[in-house]
């Protein structure tokens, strides 16, 4: 496995153990060139699935991509990597067990939102703001209402940009925050 830090071709496995009730193997690796440490997971892929985007494009389902968008939403949030990994595995399992070869990106997005809601409310808002592409201020208020009491919510929307928030919507957020004090 190539080193993600310095791109050295060979890294060494330091430790290897089963996780998620034996559904995956976690390996701690170290790079002999730069000393970088990272973790890989090995797991069964039951079926090939295709994601149908909103514009009709079809792309192979990739766990890594799903993981990436979840990680962006969870950036700097106090959530253990193992919990994130379990959450993503749960979503993949749900998709696989649906028996469908083609799944809509909407279905994936809804599952992620549902899972994030329970895991971390701030990440949930970040993901929802990008995913739902709030065009209506009312949408955003609805989501904020679901997580009322979390003051830091909506402070950042992650690497995917500004989530299309118009100034009026930002003002609404500020007002809602003031009201919760
Ligand atoms: Zn390295």
mmCIF file of C-alpha atoms and ligand atoms in Angstrom:
data_model
loop_
_atom_site.group_PDB
_atom_site.id
_atom_site.type_symbol
_atom_site.label_atom_id
_atom_site.label_comp_id
_atom_site.label_asym_id
_atom_site.label_seq_id
_atom_site.Cartn_x
_atom_site.Cartn_y
_atom_site.Cartn_z
ATOM 1 C CA UNK A 1 0.000 0.000 0.000
ATOM 2 C CA UNK A 2 1.418 3.338 -1.105
ATOM 3 C CA UNK A 3 2.216 5.942 1.572
ATOM 4 C CA UNK A 4 -0.420 8.715 1.502
ATOM 5 C CA UNK A 5 2.122 11.273 2.748
ATOM 6 C CA UNK A 6 5.235 10.762 0.621
ATOM 7 C CA UNK A 7 3.921 8.284 -1.990
ATOM 8 C CA UNK A 8 6.591 5.695 -1.178
ATOM 9 C CA UNK A 9 5.611 2.386 -2.781
ATOM 10 C CA UNK A 10 5.954 0.118 0.235
ATOM 11 C CA UNK A 11 4.609 0.566 3.737
ATOM 12 C CA UNK A 12 4.784 -1.906 6.594
ATOM 13 C CA UNK A 13 1.920 -3.378 8.568
ATOM 14 C CA UNK A 14 2.522 -2.833 12.286
ATOM 15 C CA UNK A 15 -0.662 -4.241 13.663
ATOM 16 C CA UNK A 16 -3.653 -6.039 12.239
ATOM 17 C CA UNK A 17 -6.900 -6.840 13.979
ATOM 18 C CA UNK A 18 -10.555 -7.504 13.226
ATOM 19 C CA UNK A 19 -13.102 -4.743 13.796
ATOM 20 C CA UNK A 20 -16.844 -4.317 13.451
ATOM 21 C CA UNK A 21 -17.570 -7.804 14.724
ATOM 22 C CA UNK A 22 -15.188 -9.409 12.271
ATOM 23 C CA UNK A 23 -16.630 -7.676 9.240
ATOM 24 C CA UNK A 24 -13.397 -5.898 8.497
ATOM 25 C CA UNK A 25 -9.701 -6.024 9.257
ATOM 26 C CA UNK A 26 -7.953 -2.919 10.454
ATOM 27 C CA UNK A 27 -4.258 -2.561 9.705
ATOM 28 C CA UNK A 28 -1.983 0.057 11.187
ATOM 29 C CA UNK A 29 0.762 0.891 8.750
ATOM 30 C CA UNK A 30 3.961 2.841 8.934
ATOM 31 C CA UNK A 31 6.027 4.250 6.091
ATOM 32 C CA UNK A 32 9.732 3.374 6.335
ATOM 33 C CA UNK A 33 10.638 6.405 4.217
ATOM 34 C CA UNK A 34 8.866 9.292 5.986
ATOM 35 C CA UNK A 35 7.702 7.585 9.165
ATOM 36 C CA UNK A 36 4.089 8.478 8.405
ATOM 37 C CA UNK A 37 1.426 6.335 10.079
ATOM 38 C CA UNK A 38 -1.980 5.508 8.698
ATOM 39 C CA UNK A 39 -4.717 2.898 8.933
ATOM 40 C CA UNK A 40 -6.361 0.792 6.281
ATOM 41 C CA UNK A 41 -9.483 -1.332 6.424
ATOM 42 C CA UNK A 42 -10.081 -4.472 4.453
ATOM 43 C CA UNK A 43 -13.674 -5.544 3.973
ATOM 44 C CA UNK A 44 -15.897 -7.662 1.839
ATOM 45 C CA UNK A 45 -17.572 -5.991 -1.091
ATOM 46 C CA UNK A 46 -20.714 -7.947 -1.718
ATOM 47 C CA UNK A 47 -21.966 -6.397 -4.899
ATOM 48 C CA UNK A 48 -21.182 -3.806 -7.485
ATOM 49 C CA UNK A 49 -23.587 -0.904 -7.362
ATOM 50 C CA UNK A 50 -24.137 2.059 -9.616
ATOM 51 C CA UNK A 51 -25.098 5.490 -8.383
ATOM 52 C CA UNK A 52 -27.487 7.459 -10.556
ATOM 53 C CA UNK A 53 -26.853 11.182 -10.132
ATOM 54 C CA UNK A 54 -29.566 13.805 -10.279
ATOM 55 C CA UNK A 55 -28.500 14.774 -13.797
ATOM 56 C CA UNK A 56 -28.801 11.149 -14.886
ATOM 57 C CA UNK A 57 -25.095 10.328 -14.968
ATOM 58 C CA UNK A 58 -24.151 6.868 -13.736
ATOM 59 C CA UNK A 59 -21.018 6.245 -11.725
ATOM 60 C CA UNK A 60 -19.812 3.130 -9.908
ATOM 61 C CA UNK A 61 -20.586 3.267 -6.216
ATOM 62 C CA UNK A 62 -17.356 3.875 -4.289
ATOM 63 C CA UNK A 63 -17.115 3.555 -0.534
ATOM 64 C CA UNK A 64 -14.112 5.888 -0.560
ATOM 65 C CA UNK A 65 -16.111 8.701 -2.120
ATOM 66 C CA UNK A 66 -18.884 8.237 0.396
ATOM 67 C CA UNK A 67 -16.297 8.231 3.172
ATOM 68 C CA UNK A 68 -14.736 11.407 1.812
ATOM 69 C CA UNK A 69 -17.958 13.399 1.788
ATOM 70 C CA UNK A 70 -18.733 12.191 5.306
ATOM 71 C CA UNK A 71 -15.239 13.151 6.468
ATOM 72 C CA UNK A 72 -15.595 16.630 4.980
ATOM 73 C CA UNK A 73 -18.780 17.119 6.975
ATOM 74 C CA UNK A 74 -17.090 15.796 10.114
ATOM 75 C CA UNK A 75 -13.877 17.761 9.744
ATOM 76 C CA UNK A 76 -12.475 18.814 13.138
ATOM 77 C CA UNK A 77 -15.461 17.344 14.919
ATOM 78 C CA UNK A 78 -14.773 15.208 17.995
ATOM 79 C CA UNK A 79 -15.837 11.889 16.482
ATOM 80 C CA UNK A 80 -13.681 8.752 16.605
ATOM 81 C CA UNK A 81 -12.517 7.491 13.189
ATOM 82 C CA UNK A 82 -13.830 4.045 14.083
ATOM 83 C CA UNK A 83 -17.313 5.400 14.650
ATOM 84 C CA UNK A 84 -17.196 7.161 11.295
ATOM 85 C CA UNK A 85 -16.061 3.955 9.674
ATOM 86 C CA UNK A 86 -18.871 1.981 11.309
ATOM 87 C CA UNK A 87 -21.374 4.564 10.176
ATOM 88 C CA UNK A 88 -20.197 4.377 6.568
ATOM 89 C CA UNK A 89 -20.218 0.577 6.700
ATOM 90 C CA UNK A 90 -23.772 0.689 7.970
ATOM 91 C CA UNK A 91 -24.813 2.851 5.048
ATOM 92 C CA UNK A 92 -23.077 0.579 2.549
ATOM 93 C CA UNK A 93 -24.740 -2.456 4.102
ATOM 94 C CA UNK A 94 -28.142 -0.824 3.843
ATOM 95 C CA UNK A 95 -27.526 -0.030 0.194
ATOM 96 C CA UNK A 96 -26.283 -3.532 -0.522
ATOM 97 C CA UNK A 97 -29.168 -5.186 1.232
ATOM 98 C CA UNK A 98 -31.660 -3.168 -0.785
ATOM 99 C CA UNK A 99 -30.863 -5.565 -3.602
ATOM 100 C CA UNK A 100 -30.872 -2.791 -6.182
ATOM 101 C CA UNK A 101 -28.041 -2.632 -8.697
ATOM 102 C CA UNK A 102 -28.743 1.050 -9.272
ATOM 103 C CA UNK A 103 -29.232 3.498 -6.453
ATOM 104 C CA UNK A 104 -30.034 7.171 -6.700
ATOM 105 C CA UNK A 105 -27.658 9.731 -5.229
ATOM 106 C CA UNK A 106 -30.707 11.043 -3.385
ATOM 107 C CA UNK A 107 -31.087 7.733 -1.557
ATOM 108 C CA UNK A 108 -27.422 7.790 -0.566
ATOM 109 C CA UNK A 109 -27.703 11.396 0.605
ATOM 110 C CA UNK A 110 -30.768 10.690 2.718
ATOM 111 C CA UNK A 111 -29.055 7.734 4.397
ATOM 112 C CA UNK A 112 -25.995 9.846 5.159
ATOM 113 C CA UNK A 113 -28.126 12.621 6.636
ATOM 114 C CA UNK A 114 -30.033 10.152 8.762
ATOM 115 C CA UNK A 115 -26.807 8.614 10.077
ATOM 116 C CA UNK A 116 -25.077 11.959 10.697
ATOM 117 C CA UNK A 117 -28.073 13.242 12.597
ATOM 118 C CA UNK A 118 -27.393 10.664 15.265
ATOM 119 C CA UNK A 119 -23.610 10.958 15.130
ATOM 120 C CA UNK A 120 -22.892 14.686 15.140
ATOM 121 C CA UNK A 121 -25.465 17.482 14.709
ATOM 122 C CA UNK A 122 -22.943 19.978 13.358
ATOM 123 C CA UNK A 123 -21.746 17.570 10.675
ATOM 124 C CA UNK A 124 -25.373 16.892 9.888
ATOM 125 C CA UNK A 125 -26.036 20.572 9.186
ATOM 126 C CA UNK A 126 -22.868 20.873 7.127
ATOM 127 C CA UNK A 127 -23.775 17.880 5.015
ATOM 128 C CA UNK A 128 -27.416 18.858 4.703
ATOM 129 C CA UNK A 129 -26.558 22.397 3.638
ATOM 130 C CA UNK A 130 -24.394 21.103 0.804
ATOM 131 C CA UNK A 131 -26.595 18.180 -0.106
ATOM 132 C CA UNK A 132 -29.944 19.899 -0.037
ATOM 133 C CA UNK A 133 -28.539 23.026 -1.683
ATOM 134 C CA UNK A 134 -30.863 25.229 0.334
ATOM 135 C CA UNK A 135 -32.693 27.419 -2.085
ATOM 136 C CA UNK A 136 -35.376 28.328 0.376
ATOM 137 C CA UNK A 137 -34.552 29.966 3.669
ATOM 138 C CA UNK A 138 -37.359 27.853 5.095
ATOM 139 C CA UNK A 139 -35.413 24.655 4.318
ATOM 140 C CA UNK A 140 -32.485 25.870 6.337
ATOM 141 C CA UNK A 141 -34.672 26.949 9.215
ATOM 142 C CA UNK A 142 -36.255 23.527 9.172
ATOM 143 C CA UNK A 143 -32.901 21.817 9.569
ATOM 144 C CA UNK A 144 -31.804 24.244 12.242
ATOM 145 C CA UNK A 145 -35.048 23.611 14.033
ATOM 146 C CA UNK A 146 -34.223 19.903 14.122
ATOM 147 C CA UNK A 147 -31.012 20.598 15.962
ATOM 148 C CA UNK A 148 -32.157 23.540 18.051
ATOM 149 C CA UNK A 149 -29.789 24.271 20.882
ATOM 150 C CA UNK A 150 -26.560 23.608 19.031
ATOM 151 C CA UNK A 151 -25.043 27.042 18.812
ATOM 152 C CA UNK A 152 -22.061 26.343 16.628
ATOM 153 C CA UNK A 153 -24.239 24.824 13.943
ATOM 154 C CA UNK A 154 -23.831 26.157 10.471
ATOM 155 C CA UNK A 155 -20.565 27.936 11.263
ATOM 156 C CA UNK A 156 -18.822 26.081 8.473
ATOM 157 C CA UNK A 157 -20.145 24.153 5.551
ATOM 158 C CA UNK A 158 -17.029 22.178 4.706
ATOM 159 C CA UNK A 159 -14.773 22.035 1.689
ATOM 160 C CA UNK A 160 -17.555 21.871 -0.839
ATOM 161 C CA UNK A 161 -18.013 25.621 -0.837
ATOM 162 C CA UNK A 162 -20.371 28.074 0.725
ATOM 163 C CA UNK A 163 -23.421 25.829 0.269
ATOM 164 C CA UNK A 164 -25.097 28.502 -1.781
ATOM 165 C CA UNK A 165 -26.250 30.460 1.205
ATOM 166 C CA UNK A 166 -27.579 33.852 0.201
ATOM 167 C CA UNK A 167 -27.016 36.819 2.552
ATOM 168 C CA UNK A 168 -30.653 36.763 3.603
ATOM 169 C CA UNK A 169 -30.334 33.131 4.701
ATOM 170 C CA UNK A 170 -27.157 33.863 6.612
ATOM 171 C CA UNK A 171 -29.007 36.640 8.395
ATOM 172 C CA UNK A 172 -31.720 34.170 9.324
ATOM 173 C CA UNK A 173 -29.131 31.868 10.844
ATOM 174 C CA UNK A 174 -27.656 34.698 12.882
ATOM 175 C CA UNK A 175 -31.083 35.651 14.133
ATOM 176 C CA UNK A 176 -31.932 32.089 15.113
ATOM 177 C CA UNK A 177 -28.684 31.803 17.027
ATOM 178 C CA UNK A 178 -29.375 35.005 18.912
ATOM 179 C CA UNK A 179 -32.806 33.696 19.857
ATOM 180 C CA UNK A 180 -31.404 30.554 21.470
ATOM 181 C CA UNK A 181 -29.291 32.470 23.967
HETATM 182 ZN ZN1 LIG B 1 5.893 8.014 3.514
#
